[in-house]
XYZ file of N, CA and C in Angstrom:
840
model
N 0.832 -1.202 0.000
C 0.000 0.000 0.000
C 0.864 1.247 0.000
N 1.900 1.274 0.799
C 2.766 2.456 0.856
C 3.417 2.690 -0.502
N 3.829 1.581 -1.149
C 4.470 1.712 -2.447
C 3.487 2.297 -3.463
N 2.239 1.879 -3.393
C 1.233 2.357 -4.333
C 0.988 3.844 -4.122
N 0.917 4.261 -2.819
C 0.695 5.674 -2.548
C 1.833 6.508 -3.095
N 3.042 6.033 -2.923
C 4.208 6.777 -3.426
C 4.126 6.899 -4.942
N 3.734 5.772 -5.586
C 3.627 5.782 -7.049
C 2.578 6.775 -7.522
N 1.424 6.807 -6.849
C 0.344 7.738 -7.206
C 0.819 9.176 -7.062
N 1.471 9.466 -5.921
C 1.951 10.830 -5.680
C 2.990 11.227 -6.735
N 3.868 10.283 -7.074
C 4.913 10.578 -8.055
C 4.307 10.842 -9.431
N 3.293 10.039 -9.788
C 2.638 10.215 -11.082
C 1.935 11.560 -11.156
N 1.249 11.901 -10.040
C 0.546 13.188 -9.987
C 1.526 14.338 -10.139
N 2.652 14.251 -9.461
C 3.663 15.308 -9.539
C 4.206 15.441 -10.954
N 4.393 14.274 -11.606
C 4.912 14.301 -12.967
C 3.927 14.962 -13.914
N 2.637 14.663 -13.777
C 1.600 15.259 -14.629
C 1.561 16.761 -14.449
N 1.596 17.203 -13.182
C 1.562 18.642 -12.911
C 2.790 19.324 -13.489
N 3.928 18.648 -13.378
C 5.168 19.221 -13.910
C 5.091 19.376 -15.417
N 4.581 18.336 -16.105
C 4.458 18.409 -17.559
C 3.475 19.484 -17.978
N 2.391 19.638 -17.239
C 1.389 20.655 -17.556
C 1.982 22.038 -17.436
N 2.769 22.248 -16.385
C 3.393 23.560 -16.187
C 4.381 23.857 -17.304
N 5.131 22.805 -17.702
C 6.093 22.983 -18.792
C 5.394 23.316 -20.088
N 4.273 22.632 -20.352
C 3.519 22.894 -21.583
C 3.010 24.309 -21.620
N 2.518 24.828 -20.473
C 2.010 26.194 -20.413
C 3.117 27.192 -20.701
N 4.312 26.851 -20.289
C 5.420 27.785 -20.463
C 6.122 27.651 -21.792
N 5.733 26.654 -22.612
C 6.431 26.435 -23.869
C 5.770 27.108 -25.052
N 4.616 27.772 -24.832
C 3.963 28.467 -25.931
C 4.783 29.683 -26.307
N 4.495 30.262 -27.501
C 5.252 31.426 -27.942
C 5.241 32.489 -26.868
N 6.411 32.998 -26.537
C 6.528 34.015 -25.496
C 5.809 35.281 -25.894
N 5.615 35.489 -27.208
C 5.163 36.785 -27.649
C 4.392 36.660 -28.950
N 3.241 37.300 -29.040
C 2.461 37.252 -30.267
C 2.502 38.563 -31.015
N 2.901 39.653 -30.365
C 2.951 40.933 -31.050
C 4.330 41.540 -31.059
N 5.267 40.908 -30.369
C 6.640 41.365 -30.442
C 7.152 42.047 -29.201
N 6.646 41.695 -28.028
C 7.118 42.349 -26.809
C 8.430 41.754 -26.322
N 8.792 40.601 -26.881
C 10.049 39.970 -26.489
C 11.211 40.553 -27.239
N 12.385 39.916 -27.143
C 13.555 40.435 -27.848
C 14.347 39.290 -28.453
N 13.653 38.484 -29.252
C 14.344 37.383 -29.919
C 14.193 36.095 -29.145
N 15.249 35.291 -29.156
C 15.173 33.997 -28.488
C 14.171 33.114 -29.198
N 13.223 32.546 -28.460
C 12.229 31.685 -29.062
C 10.932 32.392 -29.361
N 10.889 33.712 -29.197
C 9.665 34.461 -29.417
C 9.481 34.830 -30.874
N 8.326 35.352 -31.198
C 8.022 35.817 -32.539
C 7.606 37.278 -32.486
N 7.637 37.925 -33.627
C 7.195 39.304 -33.722
C 6.231 39.417 -34.886
N 5.100 40.067 -34.667
C 4.110 40.271 -35.719
C 4.323 41.651 -36.334
N 4.440 41.662 -37.643
C 4.735 42.891 -38.369
C 3.693 43.100 -39.458
N 3.156 44.305 -39.533
C 2.138 44.620 -40.522
C 2.737 45.127 -41.825
N 2.284 44.561 -42.946
C 2.699 44.991 -44.279
C 1.492 44.900 -45.215
N 1.672 45.383 -46.439
C 0.679 45.157 -47.477
C 0.994 43.816 -48.138
N -0.027 43.159 -48.632
C 0.155 41.876 -49.307
C 0.001 42.005 -50.823
N -0.423 43.183 -51.306
C -0.822 43.292 -52.716
C -0.135 44.417 -53.474
N 1.032 44.860 -52.994
C 1.732 45.943 -53.665
C 3.116 45.487 -54.134
N 3.251 45.153 -55.412
C 4.560 44.725 -55.945
C 5.626 45.795 -55.690
N 6.811 45.335 -55.330
C 7.905 46.263 -55.068
C 7.918 46.815 -53.664
N 6.820 46.657 -52.949
C 6.716 47.207 -51.590
C 6.353 46.127 -50.583
N 5.167 45.569 -50.734
C 4.743 44.483 -49.865
C 3.853 43.539 -50.649
N 4.403 42.394 -51.026
C 3.655 41.470 -51.872
C 3.805 40.042 -51.364
N 2.662 39.374 -51.175
C 2.681 37.958 -50.852
C 2.778 37.200 -52.165
N 3.852 36.436 -52.325
C 4.110 35.753 -53.582
C 3.427 34.388 -53.633
N 3.288 33.816 -54.824
C 2.589 32.527 -54.969
C 3.142 31.427 -54.081
N 4.448 31.465 -53.779
C 5.033 30.409 -52.955
C 4.887 30.676 -51.457
N 4.155 31.759 -51.122
C 3.901 32.051 -49.714
C 4.937 32.938 -49.054
N 5.985 33.317 -49.778
C 6.986 34.230 -49.237
C 6.567 35.674 -49.511
N 7.318 36.608 -48.936
C 6.968 38.019 -49.049
C 8.153 38.805 -49.599
N 7.850 39.809 -50.423
C 8.917 40.567 -51.054
C 8.513 42.020 -51.214
N 9.531 42.899 -51.285
C 9.280 44.313 -51.501
C 10.128 45.171 -50.586
N 10.153 46.447 -50.870
C 10.971 47.378 -50.097
C 10.519 47.448 -48.640
N 9.211 47.548 -48.410
C 8.713 47.583 -47.029
C 9.077 46.297 -46.290
N 9.029 45.172 -46.997
C 9.392 43.895 -46.386
C 10.868 43.901 -46.005
N 11.708 44.426 -46.895
C 13.145 44.489 -46.607
C 13.436 45.402 -45.419
N 12.738 46.541 -45.375
C 12.922 47.473 -44.248
C 12.481 46.810 -42.949
N 11.308 46.195 -42.969
C 10.777 45.560 -41.765
C 11.656 44.409 -41.299
N 12.187 43.636 -42.247
C 13.066 42.516 -41.894
C 14.342 43.025 -41.242
N 14.903 44.105 -41.796
C 16.127 44.682 -41.226
C 15.857 45.211 -39.819
N 14.756 45.929 -39.657
C 14.401 46.486 -38.343
C 14.196 45.368 -37.329
N 13.439 44.348 -37.714
C 13.193 43.223 -36.805
C 14.506 42.561 -36.411
N 15.435 42.464 -37.364
C 16.743 41.881 -37.073
C 17.495 42.682 -36.025
N 17.412 44.004 -36.124
C 18.074 44.862 -35.147
C 17.392 44.794 -33.785
N 16.128 44.393 -33.783
C 15.405 44.223 -32.514
C 15.645 42.840 -31.905
N 16.370 41.992 -32.647
C 16.732 40.681 -32.110
C 15.971 39.513 -32.683
N 15.271 39.714 -33.806
C 14.463 38.644 -34.392
C 15.031 38.204 -35.737
N 15.151 36.913 -35.915
C 15.575 36.355 -37.192
C 14.377 36.353 -38.148
N 14.632 36.297 -39.458
C 13.515 36.283 -40.423
C 12.469 35.218 -40.128
N 12.901 34.043 -39.677
C 11.953 32.965 -39.396
C 11.046 33.273 -38.210
N 11.426 34.254 -37.403
C 10.619 34.623 -36.233
C 9.601 35.713 -36.537
N 9.599 36.199 -37.789
C 8.660 37.250 -38.178
C 7.370 36.621 -38.683
N 6.259 37.057 -38.133
C 4.948 36.654 -38.632
C 4.338 37.857 -39.344
N 4.199 37.744 -40.662
C 3.682 38.854 -41.456
C 2.163 38.920 -41.360
N 1.651 40.107 -41.127
C 0.211 40.310 -40.980
C -0.239 41.348 -42.007
N -1.252 41.005 -42.781
C -1.753 41.959 -43.769
C -2.473 43.102 -43.060
N -2.024 44.315 -43.310
C -2.662 45.485 -42.711
C -3.066 46.437 -43.829
N -4.323 46.380 -44.180
C -4.847 47.265 -45.220
C -4.911 48.695 -44.688
N -4.913 49.640 -45.588
C -4.811 51.051 -45.209
C -5.841 51.451 -44.161
N -7.073 51.031 -44.345
C -8.146 51.462 -43.447
C -8.043 50.870 -42.048
N -7.230 49.832 -41.871
C -7.179 49.137 -40.577
C -5.845 49.295 -39.859
N -4.952 50.121 -40.383
C -3.626 50.204 -39.787
C -3.650 50.735 -38.358
N -4.385 51.827 -38.127
C -4.435 52.383 -36.774
C -5.060 51.405 -35.786
N -6.118 50.724 -36.219
C -6.789 49.765 -35.338
C -5.894 48.578 -35.015
N -5.138 48.111 -35.998
C -4.247 46.961 -35.781
C -3.206 47.277 -34.717
N -2.690 48.502 -34.726
C -1.716 48.898 -33.701
C -2.385 49.062 -32.343
N -3.546 49.688 -32.330
C -4.254 49.916 -31.064
C -4.648 48.596 -30.392
N -5.036 47.611 -31.203
C -5.434 46.305 -30.665
C -4.241 45.464 -30.250
N -3.068 45.836 -30.697
C -1.884 45.027 -30.410
C -1.741 43.844 -31.344
N -2.396 43.907 -32.508
C -2.294 42.817 -33.478
C -0.882 42.691 -34.028
N -0.175 43.815 -34.096
C 1.186 43.844 -34.630
C 2.048 44.739 -33.747
N 3.363 44.524 -33.819
C 4.296 45.352 -33.058
C 4.579 46.652 -33.785
N 4.745 46.542 -35.116
C 4.913 47.747 -35.914
C 4.434 47.489 -37.334
N 4.235 48.580 -38.083
C 3.719 48.485 -39.442
C 4.623 49.238 -40.402
N 5.000 48.572 -41.497
C 5.726 49.205 -42.601
C 4.933 48.902 -43.856
N 4.050 49.828 -44.241
C 3.106 49.538 -45.319
C 2.705 50.812 -46.048
N 3.662 51.431 -46.748
C 3.428 52.710 -47.437
C 2.588 53.636 -46.555
N 3.018 53.771 -45.307
C 2.250 54.464 -44.265
C 2.714 55.923 -44.195
N 2.074 56.773 -44.979
C 2.462 58.186 -45.022
C 2.168 58.869 -43.694
N 3.134 59.626 -43.219
C 2.995 60.344 -41.958
C 2.199 61.624 -42.189
N 1.154 61.826 -41.418
C 0.444 63.103 -41.456
C -0.101 63.427 -40.069
N -0.554 64.642 -39.908
C -0.977 65.119 -38.586
C -2.147 64.316 -38.021
N -3.091 63.939 -38.874
C -4.256 63.201 -38.404
C -3.856 61.834 -37.860
N -2.952 61.162 -38.553
C -2.513 59.844 -38.099
C -1.666 59.934 -36.840
N -0.916 61.014 -36.699
C -0.066 61.164 -35.521
C -0.880 61.324 -34.241
N -2.163 61.619 -34.373
C -3.033 61.690 -33.195
C -3.344 60.290 -32.660
N -3.225 59.292 -33.536
C -3.642 57.942 -33.182
C -2.486 56.964 -33.005
N -1.373 57.199 -33.704
C -0.225 56.294 -33.622
C 1.057 57.111 -33.539
N 2.138 56.464 -33.157
C 3.455 57.088 -33.190
C 4.203 56.550 -34.409
N 5.139 57.346 -34.895
C 5.901 56.953 -36.074
C 7.391 56.987 -35.811
N 8.074 55.984 -36.342
C 9.529 56.023 -36.468
C 9.818 56.363 -37.925
N 11.007 56.880 -38.181
C 11.351 57.251 -39.546
C 11.367 58.756 -39.729
N 11.021 59.236 -40.927
C 10.574 58.486 -42.103
C 11.721 57.729 -42.763
N 11.371 56.681 -43.527
C 12.402 55.878 -44.167
C 12.355 55.972 -45.695
N 11.376 56.697 -46.237
C 11.321 56.911 -47.682
C 10.475 58.150 -47.971
N 10.987 59.007 -48.847
C 10.210 60.145 -49.327
C 9.729 59.822 -50.734
N 8.432 59.633 -50.861
C 7.820 59.353 -52.160
C 7.058 60.587 -52.634
N 6.667 60.574 -53.892
C 5.908 61.685 -54.465
C 4.787 61.133 -55.334
N 3.695 61.873 -55.396
C 2.662 61.493 -56.351
C 3.224 61.675 -57.756
N 2.956 60.708 -58.627
C 3.510 60.745 -59.974
C 2.523 60.112 -60.948
N 2.934 60.034 -62.207
C 2.153 59.381 -63.247
C 2.951 58.224 -63.819
N 2.261 57.126 -64.099
C 2.854 56.018 -64.846
C 2.210 56.030 -66.224
N 3.040 56.037 -67.256
C 2.547 56.093 -68.631
C 3.285 55.038 -69.454
N 2.825 54.825 -70.679
C 3.523 53.895 -71.558
C 4.879 54.481 -71.933
N 5.817 53.604 -72.232
C 7.186 54.033 -72.475
C 7.311 54.999 -73.655
N 6.361 54.950 -74.607
C 6.400 55.849 -75.759
C 5.441 57.034 -75.627
N 4.923 57.253 -74.420
C 3.960 58.326 -74.195
C 4.618 59.694 -74.296
N 3.837 60.675 -74.756
C 4.320 62.051 -74.847
C 3.885 62.879 -73.642
N 3.186 62.256 -72.705
C 2.759 62.967 -71.499
C 3.988 63.257 -70.646
N 4.255 64.540 -70.419
C 5.459 64.940 -69.681
C 5.139 65.751 -68.442
N 3.940 66.276 -68.359
C 3.525 67.050 -67.187
C 2.053 66.790 -66.928
N 1.603 67.115 -65.731
C 0.245 66.770 -65.329
C -0.812 67.441 -66.195
N -0.560 68.661 -66.652
C -1.560 69.359 -67.466
C -1.763 68.686 -68.828
N -0.814 67.839 -69.227
C -0.970 67.094 -70.474
C -2.113 66.091 -70.386
N -2.609 65.865 -69.187
C -3.695 64.898 -68.994
C -5.054 65.452 -69.399
N -5.166 66.762 -69.604
C -6.436 67.336 -70.054
C -6.865 66.677 -71.357
N -8.075 66.104 -71.338
C -8.581 65.400 -72.500
C -8.135 63.957 -72.580
N -7.275 63.536 -71.657
C -6.779 62.166 -71.630
C -7.514 61.353 -70.552
N -7.335 60.044 -70.601
C -7.962 59.154 -69.632
C -6.981 58.836 -68.510
N -7.402 59.122 -67.294
C -6.562 58.935 -66.106
C -7.191 57.904 -65.191
N -6.375 57.021 -64.634
C -6.897 55.976 -63.751
C -6.253 56.033 -62.379
N -7.062 55.790 -61.361
C -6.572 55.611 -60.005
C -7.597 54.781 -59.241
N -7.331 54.569 -57.969
C -8.220 53.740 -57.148
C -9.382 54.581 -56.632
N -10.520 53.963 -56.507
C -11.714 54.643 -56.026
C -11.452 55.378 -54.713
N -11.792 56.659 -54.688
C -11.601 57.459 -53.489
C -10.196 57.986 -53.306
N -9.325 57.759 -54.275
C -7.930 58.165 -54.155
C -7.789 59.680 -54.135
N -7.033 60.175 -53.164
C -6.755 61.617 -53.111
C -5.822 62.011 -54.246
N -5.002 61.061 -54.725
C -4.097 61.349 -55.839
C -4.873 61.730 -57.095
N -5.894 60.949 -57.410
C -6.692 61.217 -58.603
C -7.423 62.549 -58.477
N -8.015 62.783 -57.322
C -8.756 64.026 -57.132
C -7.840 65.238 -57.171
N -6.620 65.072 -56.684
C -5.649 66.165 -56.705
C -5.413 66.643 -58.134
N -5.268 65.692 -59.056
C -5.049 66.053 -60.460
C -6.339 66.540 -61.103
N -7.402 65.803 -60.892
C -8.669 66.108 -61.560
C -9.251 67.450 -61.115
N -9.102 67.779 -59.834
C -9.736 68.989 -59.299
C -8.893 70.244 -59.465
N -7.567 70.097 -59.434
C -6.730 71.298 -59.399
C -5.716 71.420 -60.537
N -5.228 70.317 -61.057
C -4.133 70.383 -62.027
C -4.612 70.194 -63.457
N -5.415 69.164 -63.685
C -5.915 68.884 -65.037
C -7.408 68.573 -64.954
N -8.233 69.601 -64.756
C -9.674 69.381 -64.546
C -10.395 68.760 -65.735
N -9.796 68.785 -66.899
C -10.441 68.213 -68.077
C -9.992 66.774 -68.335
N -9.255 66.216 -67.403
C -8.878 64.808 -67.525
C -10.111 63.946 -67.291
N -10.201 62.842 -67.988
C -11.312 61.912 -67.826
C -10.905 60.880 -66.777
N -11.454 61.035 -65.585
C -11.044 60.186 -64.463
C -11.789 58.864 -64.468
N -11.023 57.793 -64.392
C -11.580 56.448 -64.274
C -11.086 55.848 -62.979
N -12.002 55.401 -62.140
C -11.631 54.846 -60.845
C -11.913 53.350 -60.809
N -10.921 52.597 -60.362
C -11.054 51.150 -60.228
C -10.871 50.734 -58.780
N -11.185 49.478 -58.499
C -11.085 48.986 -57.122
C -9.649 48.856 -56.662
N -8.735 48.576 -57.595
C -7.328 48.392 -57.211
C -6.408 48.860 -58.314
N -5.127 49.013 -57.965
C -4.157 49.493 -58.947
C -3.851 48.452 -60.024
N -4.018 47.191 -59.707
C -3.785 46.159 -60.717
C -4.705 46.364 -61.916
N -5.958 46.747 -61.641
C -6.908 47.007 -62.729
C -6.484 48.226 -63.547
N -5.947 49.237 -62.854
C -5.473 50.428 -63.558
C -4.288 50.099 -64.461
N -3.376 49.286 -63.967
C -2.201 48.913 -64.760
C -2.639 48.122 -65.994
N -3.613 47.241 -65.823
C -4.123 46.463 -66.959
C -4.770 47.389 -67.985
N -5.480 48.414 -67.510
C -6.121 49.380 -68.414
C -5.068 50.194 -69.159
N -3.978 50.522 -68.487
C -2.894 51.258 -69.133
C -2.229 50.390 -70.195
N -2.032 49.135 -69.878
C -1.395 48.210 -70.821
C -2.239 48.036 -72.082
N -3.558 47.986 -71.912
C -4.453 47.769 -73.054
C -4.719 49.046 -73.843
N -4.370 50.194 -73.264
C -4.623 51.463 -73.939
C -5.948 52.097 -73.560
N -6.665 51.486 -72.624
C -7.949 52.033 -72.194
C -7.775 53.348 -71.437
N -6.621 53.515 -70.785
C -6.301 54.785 -70.133
C -4.905 55.216 -70.570
N -4.637 56.499 -70.391
C -3.355 57.060 -70.823
C -2.340 57.181 -69.690
N -2.824 57.139 -68.456
C -1.919 57.282 -67.317
C -2.578 56.750 -66.056
N -1.729 56.351 -65.112
C -2.174 55.922 -63.780
C -1.458 56.810 -62.776
N -2.159 57.218 -61.715
C -1.520 58.081 -60.729
C -1.668 57.560 -59.308
N -0.588 57.624 -58.569
C -0.509 57.402 -57.117
C 0.942 57.694 -56.731
N 1.395 57.200 -55.585
C 2.781 57.426 -55.174
C 3.738 56.798 -56.192
N 4.860 57.495 -56.465
C 5.822 56.977 -57.440
C 6.404 55.634 -57.027
N 6.562 55.416 -55.724
C 7.111 54.137 -55.264
C 6.172 52.979 -55.597
N 4.873 53.204 -55.460
C 3.889 52.170 -55.772
C 3.865 51.903 -57.271
N 3.884 52.976 -58.057
C 3.884 52.833 -59.511
C 5.145 52.100 -59.980
N 6.287 52.465 -59.395
C 7.548 51.826 -59.773
C 7.532 50.339 -59.449
N 6.920 49.989 -58.333
C 6.827 48.587 -57.947
C 6.056 47.757 -58.958
N 4.938 48.296 -59.437
C 4.161 47.585 -60.452
C 4.942 47.486 -61.764
N 5.540 48.608 -62.183
C 6.250 48.651 -63.463
C 7.472 47.747 -63.474
N 8.036 47.478 -62.288
C 9.254 46.671 -62.201
C 8.997 45.177 -62.343
N 7.738 44.761 -62.343
C 7.440 43.338 -62.500
C 7.928 42.838 -63.860
N 8.395 41.622 -63.874
C 8.956 41.037 -65.094
C 8.008 41.150 -66.291
N 6.725 40.936 -66.052
C 5.767 40.929 -67.169
C 5.538 42.303 -67.775
N 5.995 43.363 -67.057
C 5.789 44.721 -67.564
C 7.084 45.427 -67.955
N 8.216 44.768 -67.789
C 9.501 45.435 -68.028
C 9.567 46.047 -69.419
N 9.935 47.332 -69.453
C 10.097 48.047 -70.720
C 8.823 48.646 -71.273
N 7.669 48.319 -70.679
C 6.401 48.800 -71.218
C 6.010 50.183 -70.682
N 6.418 50.479 -69.435
C 5.974 51.706 -68.797
C 7.157 52.552 -68.332
N 6.860 53.808 -68.024
C 7.857 54.698 -67.441
C 7.161 55.671 -66.494
N 7.912 56.157 -65.538
C 7.412 57.193 -64.631
C 7.612 58.549 -65.297
N 6.624 59.428 -65.144
C 6.736 60.765 -65.732
C 7.775 61.601 -64.993
N 8.057 61.232 -63.731
C 9.072 61.946 -62.960
C 8.569 63.235 -62.347
N 7.261 63.337 -62.106
C 6.672 64.534 -61.498
C 6.678 64.401 -59.975
N 6.638 65.506 -59.302
C 6.600 65.516 -57.837
C 5.388 66.343 -57.415
N 4.230 65.678 -57.469
C 2.971 66.375 -57.245
C 2.574 66.430 -55.769
N 3.294 65.705 -54.927
C 3.056 65.755 -53.477
C 4.251 65.123 -52.790
N 4.353 65.318 -51.481
C 5.386 64.667 -50.677
C 4.727 63.649 -49.762
N 5.213 62.414 -49.821
C 4.687 61.333 -48.991
C 5.845 60.731 -48.202
N 5.912 61.057 -46.917
C 6.963 60.520 -46.048
C 6.478 59.233 -45.404
N 7.063 58.100 -45.824
C 6.659 56.810 -45.270
C 7.318 56.605 -43.901
N 6.494 56.282 -42.903
C 7.003 56.014 -41.573
C 6.653 54.613 -41.114
N 7.304 54.170 -40.061
C 6.986 52.886 -39.438
C 6.011 53.174 -38.297
N 4.798 52.664 -38.414
C 3.777 52.909 -37.403
C 3.974 52.048 -36.171
N 3.826 52.683 -35.001
C 3.978 52.011 -33.712
C 2.807 52.431 -32.821
N 2.409 51.563 -31.912
C 1.299 51.877 -31.013
C 1.544 53.182 -30.274
N 0.526 53.992 -30.163
C 0.631 55.292 -29.508
C 1.176 55.147 -28.088
N 2.215 55.915 -27.794
C 2.809 55.904 -26.457
C 3.999 54.978 -26.304
N 4.272 54.150 -27.316
C 5.390 53.198 -27.225
C 6.675 53.868 -27.715
N 7.137 54.851 -26.967
C 8.305 55.631 -27.374
C 9.585 54.794 -27.383
N 9.647 53.782 -26.542
C 10.847 52.940 -26.495
C 11.051 52.212 -27.820
N 9.956 51.680 -28.372
C 10.059 50.985 -29.650
C 10.379 51.958 -30.780
N 9.808 53.153 -30.729
C 10.112 54.174 -31.746
C 11.609 54.463 -31.766
N 12.189 54.628 -30.578
C 13.621 54.916 -30.479
C 14.449 53.770 -31.052
N 14.088 52.539 -30.733
C 14.829 51.376 -31.226
C 14.728 51.271 -32.748
N 13.541 51.525 -33.291
C 13.365 51.427 -34.736
C 14.132 52.536 -35.449
N 14.130 53.732 -34.885
C 14.901 54.827 -35.490
C 16.392 54.484 -35.547
N 16.888 53.887 -34.472
C 18.294 53.465 -34.446
C 18.562 52.427 -35.524
N 17.630 51.487 -35.690
C 17.777 50.451 -36.713
C 17.757 51.058 -38.116
N 16.868 52.009 -38.352
C 16.775 52.648 -39.665
C 18.039 53.440 -39.987
N 18.581 54.113 -38.980
C 19.825 54.864 -39.182
C 20.953 53.921 -39.600
N 20.997 52.767 -38.978
C 22.030 51.785 -39.318
C 21.805 51.221 -40.714
N 20.547 51.020 -41.084
C 20.244 50.505 -42.413
C 20.719 51.479 -43.482
N 20.524 52.763 -43.238
C 20.962 53.782 -44.197
C 22.486 53.856 -44.253
N 23.124 53.959 -43.096
C 24.581 54.138 -43.048
C 25.341 52.920 -43.581
N 24.760 51.744 -43.455
C 25.428 50.519 -43.907
C 25.315 50.298 -45.413
N 24.429 51.063 -46.062
C 24.206 50.873 -47.492
C 23.077 49.913 -47.807
N 22.529 49.250 -46.783
C 21.460 48.270 -47.004
C 20.187 48.944 -47.514
N 19.979 50.189 -47.104
C 18.784 50.925 -47.540
C 18.812 51.149 -49.045
N 19.928 51.658 -49.562
C 20.026 51.919 -50.999
C 19.983 50.625 -51.799
N 20.564 49.575 -51.270
C 20.508 48.273 -51.939
C 19.066 47.814 -52.100
N 18.259 48.014 -51.049
C 16.851 47.619 -51.096
C 16.068 48.469 -52.085
N 16.371 49.763 -52.143
C 15.702 50.647 -53.095
C 15.997 50.196 -54.527
N 17.266 49.989 -54.820
C 17.681 49.607 -56.171
C 17.078 48.268 -56.577
N 17.080 47.320 -55.659
C 16.559 45.983 -55.959
C 15.071 46.009 -56.286
N 14.315 46.774 -55.528
C 12.857 46.740 -55.654
C 12.279 47.716 -56.665
N 12.957 48.846 -56.883
C 12.406 49.871 -57.765
C 13.239 50.126 -59.022
N 14.490 49.709 -59.015
C 15.412 50.021 -60.100
C 14.927 49.683 -61.495
N 14.323 48.500 -61.713
C 13.902 48.126 -63.066
C 12.926 49.104 -63.714
N 12.251 49.956 -62.926
C 11.290 50.917 -63.478
C 11.920 52.287 -63.701
N 13.221 52.397 -63.462
C 13.878 53.684 -63.627
C 13.511 54.670 -62.547
N 13.200 54.167 -61.369
C 12.789 55.014 -60.248
C 13.981 55.799 -59.716
N 13.862 57.109 -59.740
C 14.924 57.970 -59.220
C 14.532 58.400 -57.810
N 15.021 57.657 -56.850
C 14.608 57.909 -55.471
C 15.281 59.142 -54.890
N 14.592 59.731 -53.934
C 15.175 60.806 -53.150
C 16.222 60.194 -52.214
N 17.197 60.973 -51.755
C 18.098 60.454 -50.736
C 17.311 60.039 -49.502
N 17.878 59.167 -48.720
C 17.192 58.722 -47.500
C 16.873 59.933 -46.631
N 15.629 60.065 -46.178
C 15.270 61.205 -45.332
C 15.942 61.114 -43.973
N 16.002 62.223 -43.265
C 16.595 62.241 -41.944
C 15.728 61.463 -40.972
N 16.251 60.407 -40.411
C 15.503 59.580 -39.478
C 15.200 60.371 -38.209
N 13.948 60.242 -37.760
C 13.531 60.965 -36.561
C 12.937 62.320 -36.849
N 13.016 62.752 -38.127
C 12.446 64.032 -38.511
C 11.017 63.799 -38.969
N 10.111 63.708 -38.008
C 8.722 63.385 -38.312
C 8.018 64.641 -38.802
N 7.745 64.649 -40.103
C 7.100 65.800 -40.715
C 5.784 65.370 -41.319
N 5.031 66.348 -41.756
C 3.729 66.036 -42.361
C 3.936 65.438 -43.734
């Protein structure tokens, strides 16, 4: 009887020990509060923007924002395999940070005063401009050349309205659900130009299937400072990301990423902006 009691007690202790170990073996972190080791970090990107943030057919991710985010995560102590990519569409970026769904977001996230009320930003890490994408043999050289021409952008786009309302009011505006549809319309000749940020346009034009077909007009119709979004009040993470971005620029990794992702479209990037200079 004594032997049986000892066996029962030992078995019970072993079960409790295994249960405690199992509870402690789950991922230490789901949004990135850890600093490497066996933890993971969730990072928000776009999944549908070639050259910036694109989920590829094989399930991997590519683009300038992906390269920036991977470098930053590495400086925070996370290997690429520890990054969990989360799709963060434009309308949900602030909510994703507020909910803690992601640790930070690198997704063509232009810094402006309204957004700064809701989130904090590190960076900026890229200065983009509104531009036009046209066919390689197009004679369109300035925005006013669009008068009487067909212009495409995404429904509700401020880029399209900027041109249509103030620069070329006689342009025939066509709005589609996504930029892929606009690029297809440009390729077929249904429209004469597509407008949005030059970095986004360059990303589409750099795809193998479009090489040599399109060119950027090279206009600077607006300034778009891309920042890394962080949950409001998380100043410690902002500081760490700024340090990582500074190192990415000084090491040459930033320019390498720009050339790799945008170069095939003839994208003439601005020099890396001053990190920590949060402007509108």
